[in-house]
mmCIF file of C-alpha atoms and ligand atoms in Angstrom:
data_model
loop_
_atom_site.group_PDB
_atom_site.id
_atom_site.type_symbol
_atom_site.label_atom_id
_atom_site.label_comp_id
_atom_site.label_asym_id
_atom_site.label_seq_id
_atom_site.Cartn_x
_atom_site.Cartn_y
_atom_site.Cartn_z
ATOM 1 C CA MET Q 1459 -44.038 140.817 -57.386
ATOM 2 C CA PRO Q 1460 -47.851 140.797 -57.348
ATOM 3 C CA PHE Q 1461 -49.698 137.528 -57.869
ATOM 4 C CA SER Q 1462 -53.313 136.959 -58.657
ATOM 5 C CA VAL Q 1463 -55.670 135.100 -56.352
ATOM 6 C CA THR Q 1464 -58.785 133.577 -57.907
ATOM 7 C CA ASN Q 1465 -61.616 132.364 -55.735
ATOM 8 C CA GLN Q 1466 -63.256 129.601 -57.745
ATOM 9 C CA ARG Q 1467 -66.343 129.632 -55.505
ATOM 10 C CA ASN Q 1468 -67.602 132.906 -56.999
ATOM 11 C CA ASN Q 1469 -65.105 133.290 -59.837
ATOM 12 C CA THR Q 1470 -63.554 136.522 -58.582
ATOM 13 C CA SER Q 1471 -59.919 137.608 -58.621
ATOM 14 C CA PHE Q 1472 -57.700 140.117 -56.879
ATOM 15 C CA SER Q 1473 -53.958 140.739 -56.570
ATOM 16 C CA THR Q 1474 -51.596 140.453 -53.656
ATOM 17 C CA ASN Q 1475 -48.803 142.924 -53.010
ATOM 18 C CA GLU Q 1476 -45.260 141.826 -52.244
ATOM 19 C CA ASN Q 1477 -45.278 139.597 -49.148
ATOM 20 C CA GLU Q 1478 -48.971 140.185 -48.545
ATOM 21 C CA THR Q 1479 -51.173 137.449 -47.119
ATOM 22 C CA ILE Q 1480 -54.206 136.321 -49.098
ATOM 23 C CA LEU Q 1481 -56.507 137.533 -46.316
ATOM 24 C CA ASN Q 1482 -55.005 141.024 -46.207
ATOM 25 C CA ALA Q 1483 -55.178 141.315 -49.991
ATOM 26 C CA ALA Q 1484 -58.804 140.163 -49.934
ATOM 27 C CA LEU Q 1485 -59.713 142.711 -47.246
ATOM 28 C CA ARG Q 1486 -57.947 145.432 -49.207
ATOM 29 C CA ASP Q 1487 -60.133 144.419 -52.150
ATOM 30 C CA ASN Q 1488 -63.248 144.716 -49.919
ATOM 31 C CA ARG Q 1489 -63.804 140.967 -49.836
ATOM 32 C CA VAL Q 1490 -64.624 139.370 -46.521
ATOM 33 C CA TYR Q 1491 -63.750 135.713 -46.011
ATOM 34 C CA PRO Q 1492 -64.176 134.004 -42.628
ATOM 35 C CA TYR Q 1493 -61.388 134.948 -40.215
ATOM 36 C CA GLY Q 1494 -60.712 135.623 -36.555
ATOM 37 C CA CYS Q 1495 -57.309 136.025 -34.887
ATOM 38 C CA ARG Q 1496 -55.205 136.961 -37.964
ATOM 39 C CA SER Q 1497 -52.261 135.208 -36.336
ATOM 40 C CA GLY Q 1498 -52.475 131.576 -37.415
ATOM 41 C CA VAL Q 1499 -53.974 130.165 -34.263
ATOM 42 C CA CYS Q 1500 -57.774 130.067 -34.359
ATOM 43 C CA GLY Q 1501 -58.205 128.213 -37.676
ATOM 44 C CA ALA Q 1502 -61.231 130.313 -38.694
ATOM 45 C CA CYS Q 1503 -59.615 131.276 -42.030
ATOM 46 C CA LYS Q 1504 -58.755 127.698 -43.065
ATOM 47 C CA SER Q 1505 -59.636 127.265 -46.749
ATOM 48 C CA ASP Q 1506 -58.952 125.071 -49.763
ATOM 49 C CA LEU Q 1507 -55.909 125.884 -51.831
ATOM 50 C CA ILE Q 1508 -56.812 124.475 -55.240
ATOM 51 C CA SER Q 1509 -53.638 125.335 -57.147
ATOM 52 C CA GLY Q 1510 -50.495 127.415 -56.862
ATOM 53 C CA ARG Q 1511 -47.715 127.496 -54.288
ATOM 54 C CA VAL Q 1512 -47.837 129.571 -51.112
ATOM 55 C CA ASP Q 1513 -45.586 130.281 -48.171
ATOM 56 C CA TYR Q 1514 -47.753 128.871 -45.377
ATOM 57 C CA GLY Q 1515 -46.354 131.327 -42.832
ATOM 58 C CA GLU Q 1516 -46.288 130.745 -39.082
ATOM 59 C CA TYR Q 1517 -49.160 128.956 -37.428
ATOM 60 C CA GLU Q 1518 -50.065 126.605 -34.634
ATOM 61 C CA ASP Q 1519 -50.385 122.906 -35.434
ATOM 62 C CA PHE Q 1520 -53.895 122.738 -34.064
ATOM 63 C CA ALA Q 1521 -54.975 125.510 -36.456
ATOM 64 C CA LEU Q 1522 -53.646 123.611 -39.493
ATOM 65 C CA SER Q 1523 -52.473 120.020 -39.120
ATOM 66 C CA ASP Q 1524 -49.987 118.382 -41.470
ATOM 67 C CA VAL Q 1525 -52.796 116.136 -42.692
ATOM 68 C CA GLU Q 1526 -54.973 119.136 -43.555
ATOM 69 C CA LYS Q 1527 -52.037 120.811 -45.289
ATOM 70 C CA ALA Q 1528 -51.452 117.661 -47.333
ATOM 71 C CA GLN Q 1529 -55.149 117.687 -48.215
ATOM 72 C CA GLY Q 1530 -54.684 121.158 -49.724
ATOM 73 C CA LYS Q 1531 -55.789 123.422 -46.880
ATOM 74 C CA ALA Q 1532 -54.106 126.696 -45.990
ATOM 75 C CA LEU Q 1533 -54.652 129.493 -43.484
ATOM 76 C CA LEU Q 1534 -55.473 132.581 -45.519
ATOM 77 C CA CYS Q 1535 -54.324 134.929 -42.744
ATOM 78 C CA GLN Q 1536 -50.812 133.475 -43.071
ATOM 79 C CA ALA Q 1537 -50.510 132.194 -46.652
ATOM 80 C CA ILE Q 1538 -48.472 134.387 -48.989
ATOM 81 C CA PRO Q 1539 -48.668 133.431 -52.679
ATOM 82 C CA LEU Q 1540 -45.433 132.452 -54.406
ATOM 83 C CA GLU Q 1541 -47.207 132.341 -57.779
ATOM 84 C CA ASP Q 1542 -50.769 132.841 -59.033
ATOM 85 C CA VAL Q 1543 -53.123 130.776 -56.884
ATOM 86 C CA VAL Q 1544 -56.680 129.483 -56.950
ATOM 87 C CA ILE Q 1545 -58.566 129.108 -53.690
ATOM 88 C CA ASP Q 1546 -62.050 127.938 -52.786
ATOM 89 C CA VAL Q 1547 -63.715 129.845 -49.987
ATOM 90 C CA GLN Q 1548 -67.101 131.243 -49.144
ATOM 91 C CA GLU Q 1549 -67.146 135.021 -49.481
ATOM 92 C CA ILE Q 1550 -69.297 136.205 -46.595
ATOM 93 C CA MET Q 1551 -69.885 139.677 -47.909
ATOM 94 C CA THR Q 1552 -68.195 142.546 -49.625
ATOM 95 C CA GLY Q 1553 -66.788 144.865 -47.003
ATOM 96 C CA ALA Q 1554 -67.321 148.167 -48.770
ATOM 97 C CA ASN Q 1555 -68.981 149.631 -45.678
ATOM 98 C CA ILE Q 1556 -66.610 148.213 -43.113
ATOM 99 C CA GLN Q 1557 -63.216 149.539 -44.049
ATOM 100 C CA ILE Q 1558 -60.440 148.776 -41.601
ATOM 101 C CA LYS Q 1559 -59.057 152.021 -40.198
ATOM 102 C CA MET Q 1560 -56.480 153.152 -37.651
ATOM 103 C CA LEU Q 1561 -58.043 155.933 -35.574
ATOM 104 C CA PRO Q 1562 -57.345 157.979 -32.459
ATOM 105 C CA CYS Q 1563 -60.006 157.946 -29.747
ATOM 106 C CA ARG Q 1564 -60.579 159.194 -26.235
ATOM 107 C CA VAL Q 1565 -61.516 157.139 -23.233
ATOM 108 C CA GLY Q 1566 -65.141 157.822 -22.334
ATOM 109 C CA LYS Q 1567 -67.030 156.318 -19.424
ATOM 110 C CA ILE Q 1568 -65.219 153.684 -17.307
ATOM 111 C CA LYS Q 1569 -67.359 151.431 -15.118
ATOM 112 C CA ARG Q 1570 -66.386 148.491 -12.908
ATOM 113 C CA LEU Q 1571 -68.786 145.646 -13.761
ATOM 114 C CA ALA Q 1572 -67.167 143.019 -11.507
ATOM 115 C CA GLU Q 1573 -64.066 142.711 -9.386
ATOM 116 C CA ASP Q 1574 -61.973 142.005 -12.470
ATOM 117 C CA VAL Q 1575 -64.098 143.293 -15.364
ATOM 118 C CA ILE Q 1576 -64.283 146.890 -16.554
ATOM 119 C CA GLN Q 1577 -66.670 148.353 -19.110
ATOM 120 C CA LEU Q 1578 -64.724 150.887 -21.130
ATOM 121 C CA PHE Q 1579 -66.192 153.202 -23.742
ATOM 122 C CA LEU Q 1580 -64.003 154.639 -26.496
ATOM 123 C CA THR Q 1581 -65.302 157.884 -27.937
ATOM 124 C CA LEU Q 1582 -64.976 157.919 -31.701
ATOM 125 C CA PRO Q 1583 -63.445 160.922 -33.467
ATOM 126 C CA LYS Q 1584 -66.158 163.248 -34.772
ATOM 127 C CA THR Q 1585 -64.366 163.962 -38.013
ATOM 128 C CA GLN Q 1586 -63.910 160.342 -39.118
ATOM 129 C CA GLU Q 1587 -66.434 157.723 -40.037
ATOM 130 C CA PHE Q 1588 -66.074 154.346 -38.417
ATOM 131 C CA SER Q 1589 -68.378 151.456 -39.343
ATOM 132 C CA PHE Q 1590 -68.481 147.965 -37.956
ATOM 133 C CA ILE Q 1591 -70.839 145.029 -37.629
ATOM 134 C CA ALA Q 1592 -72.008 143.908 -34.192
ATOM 135 C CA GLY Q 1593 -69.690 141.160 -32.890
ATOM 136 C CA GLN Q 1594 -66.497 142.393 -34.579
ATOM 137 C CA TYR Q 1595 -63.395 143.399 -32.643
ATOM 138 C CA VAL Q 1596 -60.856 146.196 -32.571
ATOM 139 C CA ASP Q 1597 -57.153 146.231 -31.703
ATOM 140 C CA ILE Q 1598 -55.960 148.816 -29.218
ATOM 141 C CA ILE Q 1599 -52.463 149.857 -30.283
ATOM 142 C CA LEU Q 1600 -50.102 150.309 -27.363
ATOM 143 C CA LYS Q 1601 -47.249 152.806 -27.311
ATOM 144 C CA ASP Q 1602 -44.679 150.118 -28.110
ATOM 145 C CA GLY Q 1603 -46.732 148.896 -31.088
ATOM 146 C CA GLN Q 1604 -48.175 145.838 -29.346
ATOM 147 C CA ARG Q 1605 -51.846 145.199 -29.840
ATOM 148 C CA ARG Q 1606 -54.635 144.019 -27.603
ATOM 149 C CA SER Q 1607 -57.845 142.793 -29.199
ATOM 150 C CA PHE Q 1608 -61.273 143.438 -27.698
ATOM 151 C CA SER Q 1609 -64.739 142.657 -29.014
ATOM 152 C CA VAL Q 1610 -67.185 145.506 -29.345
ATOM 153 C CA ALA Q 1611 -70.199 144.909 -27.110
ATOM 154 C CA ASN Q 1612 -72.664 147.445 -28.481
ATOM 155 C CA LEU Q 1613 -74.374 148.099 -31.794
ATOM 156 C CA PRO Q 1614 -72.930 150.508 -34.382
ATOM 157 C CA GLU Q 1615 -75.754 153.008 -33.876
ATOM 158 C CA GLN Q 1616 -75.209 152.925 -30.095
ATOM 159 C CA ALA Q 1617 -71.453 153.324 -30.536
ATOM 160 C CA LEU Q 1618 -71.974 156.612 -32.364
ATOM 161 C CA GLU Q 1619 -73.614 158.007 -29.217
ATOM 162 C CA GLN Q 1620 -71.898 156.119 -26.406
ATOM 163 C CA GLY Q 1621 -68.575 155.203 -27.978
ATOM 164 C CA LEU Q 1622 -67.322 151.665 -28.589
ATOM 165 C CA GLU Q 1623 -68.193 149.498 -25.593
ATOM 166 C CA LEU Q 1624 -65.466 147.065 -24.531
ATOM 167 C CA HIS Q 1625 -65.483 144.581 -21.633
ATOM 168 C CA ILE Q 1626 -61.972 144.234 -20.262
ATOM 169 C CA ARG Q 1627 -60.917 141.501 -17.879
ATOM 170 C CA HIS Q 1628 -57.935 142.156 -15.644
ATOM 171 C CA VAL Q 1629 -54.951 140.040 -16.635
ATOM 172 C CA ALA Q 1630 -52.422 139.719 -13.832
ATOM 173 C CA ASP Q 1631 -48.980 140.703 -15.177
ATOM 174 C CA GLY Q 1632 -50.712 141.932 -18.330
ATOM 175 C CA HIS Q 1633 -49.151 144.627 -20.462
ATOM 176 C CA PHE Q 1634 -52.303 146.692 -20.901
ATOM 177 C CA THR Q 1635 -55.149 145.721 -18.573
ATOM 178 C CA PRO Q 1636 -53.434 146.720 -15.263
ATOM 179 C CA ARG Q 1637 -53.246 150.234 -16.693
ATOM 180 C CA VAL Q 1638 -56.982 150.148 -17.460
ATOM 181 C CA PHE Q 1639 -57.719 149.123 -13.869
ATOM 182 C CA ASP Q 1640 -55.164 151.281 -12.061
ATOM 183 C CA SER Q 1641 -54.595 154.530 -13.868
ATOM 184 C CA MET Q 1642 -56.768 154.985 -16.951
ATOM 185 C CA LYS Q 1643 -59.105 157.933 -16.781
ATOM 186 C CA GLU Q 1644 -61.675 159.655 -18.925
ATOM 187 C CA ARG Q 1645 -60.323 161.642 -21.862
ATOM 188 C CA ASP Q 1646 -57.087 159.636 -22.046
ATOM 189 C CA LEU Q 1647 -55.986 159.313 -25.650
ATOM 190 C CA LEU Q 1648 -55.707 155.884 -27.288
ATOM 191 C CA ARG Q 1649 -55.315 154.522 -30.788
ATOM 192 C CA PHE Q 1650 -57.140 151.578 -32.244
ATOM 193 C CA GLU Q 1651 -57.433 149.710 -35.518
ATOM 194 C CA GLY Q 1652 -60.430 147.802 -36.793
ATOM 195 C CA PRO Q 1653 -62.974 146.517 -37.195
ATOM 196 C CA PHE Q 1654 -61.763 142.931 -37.598
ATOM 197 C CA GLY Q 1655 -63.223 139.450 -37.683
ATOM 198 C CA THR Q 1656 -66.278 137.783 -39.106
ATOM 199 C CA TYR Q 1657 -67.971 136.853 -35.873
ATOM 200 C CA PHE Q 1658 -71.214 138.560 -36.718
ATOM 201 C CA LEU Q 1659 -74.819 137.517 -37.102
ATOM 202 C CA GLN Q 1660 -75.208 135.300 -40.165
ATOM 203 C CA SER Q 1661 -78.593 133.752 -39.377
ATOM 204 C CA GLU Q 1662 -81.956 134.142 -41.031
ATOM 205 C CA ALA Q 1663 -84.436 136.026 -38.841
ATOM 206 C CA ASP Q 1664 -86.489 132.863 -38.205
ATOM 207 C CA LYS Q 1665 -83.617 130.457 -37.498
ATOM 208 C CA PRO Q 1666 -83.323 129.113 -33.941
ATOM 209 C CA ILE Q 1667 -80.065 130.263 -32.407
ATOM 210 C CA ILE Q 1668 -77.906 129.091 -29.521
ATOM 211 C CA MET Q 1669 -75.506 131.663 -28.070
ATOM 212 C CA ILE Q 1670 -72.766 130.570 -25.688
ATOM 213 C CA ALA Q 1671 -70.573 132.997 -23.769
ATOM 214 C CA GLY Q 1672 -67.641 132.128 -21.533
ATOM 215 C CA GLY Q 1673 -66.654 134.933 -19.119
ATOM 216 C CA THR Q 1674 -66.093 138.172 -21.037
ATOM 217 C CA GLY Q 1675 -67.032 136.253 -24.185
ATOM 218 C CA PHE Q 1676 -70.356 137.804 -23.246
ATOM 219 C CA SER Q 1677 -69.113 141.036 -24.846
ATOM 220 C CA PRO Q 1678 -69.629 140.117 -28.534
ATOM 221 C CA ILE Q 1679 -72.630 137.958 -27.591
ATOM 222 C CA LYS Q 1680 -74.292 141.106 -26.221
ATOM 223 C CA GLY Q 1681 -73.845 142.787 -29.603
ATOM 224 C CA LEU Q 1682 -75.042 139.713 -31.507
ATOM 225 C CA PHE Q 1683 -78.095 139.298 -29.303
ATOM 226 C CA GLU Q 1684 -79.097 142.949 -29.607
ATOM 227 C CA GLN Q 1685 -78.645 142.732 -33.363
ATOM 228 C CA ALA Q 1686 -80.776 139.578 -33.589
ATOM 229 C CA ALA Q 1687 -83.455 141.074 -31.332
ATOM 230 C CA ALA Q 1688 -83.552 144.215 -33.476
ATOM 231 C CA GLN Q 1689 -84.037 142.066 -36.606
ATOM 232 C CA ASN Q 1690 -86.724 139.903 -35.074
ATOM 233 C CA PRO Q 1691 -87.866 140.411 -31.456
ATOM 234 C CA ASN Q 1692 -89.515 136.964 -31.604
ATOM 235 C CA GLN Q 1693 -86.427 135.045 -32.701
ATOM 236 C CA ASN Q 1694 -85.947 131.802 -30.844
ATOM 237 C CA ILE Q 1695 -82.666 132.259 -28.946
ATOM 238 C CA HIS Q 1696 -81.209 130.237 -26.091
ATOM 239 C CA LEU Q 1697 -78.362 132.039 -24.346
ATOM 240 C CA PHE Q 1698 -75.909 130.135 -22.145
ATOM 241 C CA TRP Q 1699 -73.378 132.062 -20.069
ATOM 242 C CA GLY Q 1700 -70.602 130.105 -18.387
ATOM 243 C CA ALA Q 1701 -68.749 131.814 -15.545
ATOM 244 C CA ARG Q 1702 -66.757 130.912 -12.453
ATOM 245 C CA ASP Q 1703 -69.078 132.424 -9.874
ATOM 246 C CA GLU Q 1704 -72.093 134.687 -9.660
ATOM 247 C CA GLN Q 1705 -70.234 137.998 -9.722
ATOM 248 C CA ASP Q 1706 -68.643 136.815 -12.987
ATOM 249 C CA LEU Q 1707 -72.083 137.052 -14.627
ATOM 250 C CA TYR Q 1708 -71.399 140.732 -14.702
ATOM 251 C CA MET Q 1709 -74.437 141.776 -16.763
ATOM 252 C CA ASN Q 1710 -76.952 139.336 -15.373
ATOM 253 C CA ASP Q 1711 -79.416 142.150 -14.708
ATOM 254 C CA LEU Q 1712 -79.314 143.195 -18.349
ATOM 255 C CA VAL Q 1713 -80.097 139.642 -19.448
ATOM 256 C CA LYS Q 1714 -83.006 139.571 -17.006
ATOM 257 C CA GLN Q 1715 -84.350 142.734 -18.669
ATOM 258 C CA TRP Q 1716 -84.026 141.039 -22.056
ATOM 259 C CA LEU Q 1717 -86.028 138.097 -20.707
ATOM 260 C CA GLU Q 1718 -88.890 140.434 -19.850
ATOM 261 C CA THR Q 1719 -88.818 142.015 -23.305
ATOM 262 C CA TYR Q 1720 -88.204 139.064 -25.614
ATOM 263 C CA PRO Q 1721 -90.696 136.206 -25.239
ATOM 264 C CA ASN Q 1722 -88.623 133.609 -27.107
ATOM 265 C CA LEU Q 1723 -85.366 134.187 -25.274
ATOM 266 C CA LYS Q 1724 -84.234 131.464 -22.881
ATOM 267 C CA TYR Q 1725 -81.307 131.973 -20.518
ATOM 268 C CA THR Q 1726 -79.134 129.419 -18.747
ATOM 269 C CA PRO Q 1727 -76.292 130.753 -16.618
ATOM 270 C CA VAL Q 1728 -73.781 128.065 -15.632
ATOM 271 C CA LEU Q 1729 -71.255 128.401 -12.808
ATOM 272 C CA SER Q 1730 -68.112 126.278 -12.703
ATOM 273 C CA ASP Q 1731 -66.643 127.259 -9.304
ATOM 274 C CA SER Q 1732 -69.611 128.365 -7.243
ATOM 275 C CA THR Q 1733 -69.662 127.350 -3.607
ATOM 276 C CA ALA Q 1734 -72.666 129.529 -2.805
ATOM 277 C CA ASP Q 1735 -75.503 127.579 -1.189
ATOM 278 C CA ASP Q 1736 -78.108 129.900 -2.620
ATOM 279 C CA TRP Q 1737 -77.150 129.252 -6.285
ATOM 280 C CA LYS Q 1738 -80.073 127.355 -7.750
ATOM 281 C CA GLY Q 1739 -78.903 127.320 -11.361
ATOM 282 C CA ASP Q 1740 -76.712 124.916 -13.336
ATOM 283 C CA THR Q 1741 -73.166 124.124 -12.327
ATOM 284 C CA GLY Q 1742 -70.279 122.546 -14.206
ATOM 285 C CA PHE Q 1743 -68.843 123.183 -17.663
ATOM 286 C CA VAL Q 1744 -71.020 125.216 -19.970
ATOM 287 C CA HIS Q 1745 -70.479 122.912 -22.987
ATOM 288 C CA GLU Q 1746 -71.813 119.950 -21.005
ATOM 289 C CA ILE Q 1747 -74.943 121.853 -20.004
ATOM 290 C CA VAL Q 1748 -75.515 123.044 -23.591
ATOM 291 C CA SER Q 1749 -75.001 119.534 -24.931
ATOM 292 C CA LYS Q 1750 -77.452 117.906 -22.569
ATOM 293 C CA THR Q 1751 -80.116 120.587 -23.115
ATOM 294 C CA PHE Q 1752 -80.772 119.484 -26.730
ATOM 295 C CA ASP Q 1753 -81.016 116.085 -28.379
ATOM 296 C CA ASP Q 1754 -79.979 117.286 -31.820
ATOM 297 C CA PHE Q 1755 -78.268 120.498 -32.934
ATOM 298 C CA GLY Q 1756 -78.923 119.994 -36.645
ATOM 299 C CA ASN Q 1757 -81.517 122.744 -36.803
ATOM 300 C CA TYR Q 1758 -79.540 125.408 -34.915
ATOM 301 C CA ASP Q 1759 -77.067 128.143 -35.662
ATOM 302 C CA VAL Q 1760 -74.545 128.279 -32.817
ATOM 303 C CA TYR Q 1761 -72.475 131.306 -31.809
ATOM 304 C CA ALA Q 1762 -69.797 130.774 -29.165
ATOM 305 C CA SER Q 1763 -67.234 133.153 -27.710
ATOM 306 C CA GLY Q 1764 -64.859 132.533 -24.867
ATOM 307 C CA PRO Q 1765 -61.548 130.872 -24.073
ATOM 308 C CA PRO Q 1766 -60.151 128.512 -26.728
ATOM 309 C CA ILE Q 1767 -60.683 125.452 -24.560
ATOM 310 C CA MET Q 1768 -64.365 126.277 -24.209
ATOM 311 C CA ILE Q 1769 -64.735 126.793 -27.972
ATOM 312 C CA ASP Q 1770 -63.075 123.436 -28.694
ATOM 313 C CA SER Q 1771 -65.208 121.632 -26.109
ATOM 314 C CA VAL Q 1772 -68.407 123.190 -27.430
ATOM 315 C CA ARG Q 1773 -67.499 122.354 -31.023
ATOM 316 C CA ASP Q 1774 -66.591 118.749 -30.273
ATOM 317 C CA SER Q 1775 -69.624 117.977 -28.147
ATOM 318 C CA LEU Q 1776 -72.148 119.681 -30.439
ATOM 319 C CA LEU Q 1777 -70.752 118.205 -33.661
ATOM 320 C CA GLU Q 1778 -71.291 114.795 -32.086
ATOM 321 C CA LYS Q 1779 -74.959 115.680 -31.751
ATOM 322 C CA GLY Q 1780 -75.641 116.791 -35.291
ATOM 323 C CA LEU Q 1781 -74.401 120.407 -35.417
ATOM 324 C CA ASN Q 1782 -73.590 121.483 -38.977
ATOM 325 C CA GLN Q 1783 -69.954 122.673 -38.925
ATOM 326 C CA ASP Q 1784 -70.846 125.521 -41.314
ATOM 327 C CA ARG Q 1785 -73.397 126.841 -38.821
ATOM 328 C CA PHE Q 1786 -70.897 127.086 -35.966
ATOM 329 C CA PHE Q 1787 -69.610 130.642 -35.526
ATOM 330 C CA PHE Q 1788 -66.954 131.262 -32.922
ATOM 331 C CA ASP Q 1789 -64.648 133.821 -31.442
ATOM 332 C CA SER Q 1790 -61.773 132.588 -29.302
ATOM 333 C CA PHE Q 1791 -60.177 135.831 -28.376
ATOM 334 C CA GLU Q 1792 -57.376 134.827 -26.090
ATOM 335 C CA PHE Q 1793 -55.643 133.483 -29.158
ATOM 336 C CA ALA Q 1794 -54.708 136.958 -30.380
ATOM 337 C CA LYS Q 1795 -50.960 137.436 -30.231
ATOM 338 C CA PRO Q 1796 -49.006 140.625 -29.792
ATOM 339 C CA ALA Q 1797 -47.984 142.207 -33.073
HETATM 340 S S1 LIG X 2451 -55.882 131.285 -38.036
HETATM 341 FE FE1 LIG X 2451 -56.291 132.707 -39.597
HETATM 342 S S2 LIG X 2451 -57.734 134.046 -38.713
HETATM 343 FE FE2 LIG X 2451 -57.187 132.755 -37.044
#
């Protein structure tokens, strides 16, 4: 039986279908609330449940603790109303132009960027429109129905020409990536669904920004940076890229080109495992280098994408130095679970 969901923040309402999560119902109603993994693990969709009962669904304890639940929080990607409910959440935007679609596509160009990273372009079908915002991700649907999530690395206008650009790291014993590395070829047919997530640029054009990428977390950061640079080529942006070794900075040359073009871009690559004598840059954990670069983060918008442990470390160390929690945007992709 359908229940109504009212968001008291902007006094809007929509209905859920039978067994439908609040997030899915909101997206169906073209409302975009903050979310990431859609599987109860990243915590990005955590919101205030003001009244009404919900089935809290399945989730990880670190995404929603018992204390938070007792305080009236719920994960909107998991919560299914059991009666009419009232929530309080910031609506980021209406999603009229970014409808989630399931589409066929063909593999376009495949390029090895590093020993274990491939740049894969997915050619969009000519007969179907597909819109997204830089930084969002898509799910590739495998033959057995499992999904693998990948951030889009290019801008929507570039994707029309080049296809969707994905950066794929080889996962040993993986279900999908060995195929990409061993046997995938141009014109292979795939299916994807998207776009998903709210990891997109939400900063004013004059706001100083810190971007932090861990490994292939550079993929959405590339889209976000190009979007920010298109909005304001003089925006003050400091990009940190944490990687194991130099070959892991698989688009270092592109960043060097950006440095020549954008006068207010600063770049700090950080290597955690480098043994090379000729590496003159920073070494260690990227969150430590970011943290010690600034005295106070209160004036910055921070975008971070990478492994969950990096996101948590960045969040903890920057909050201690004045970062406003609402200005921390993150994408911890490895959290995505198979369907
Ligand atoms: S926990 Fe809900 S989107 Fe990640």
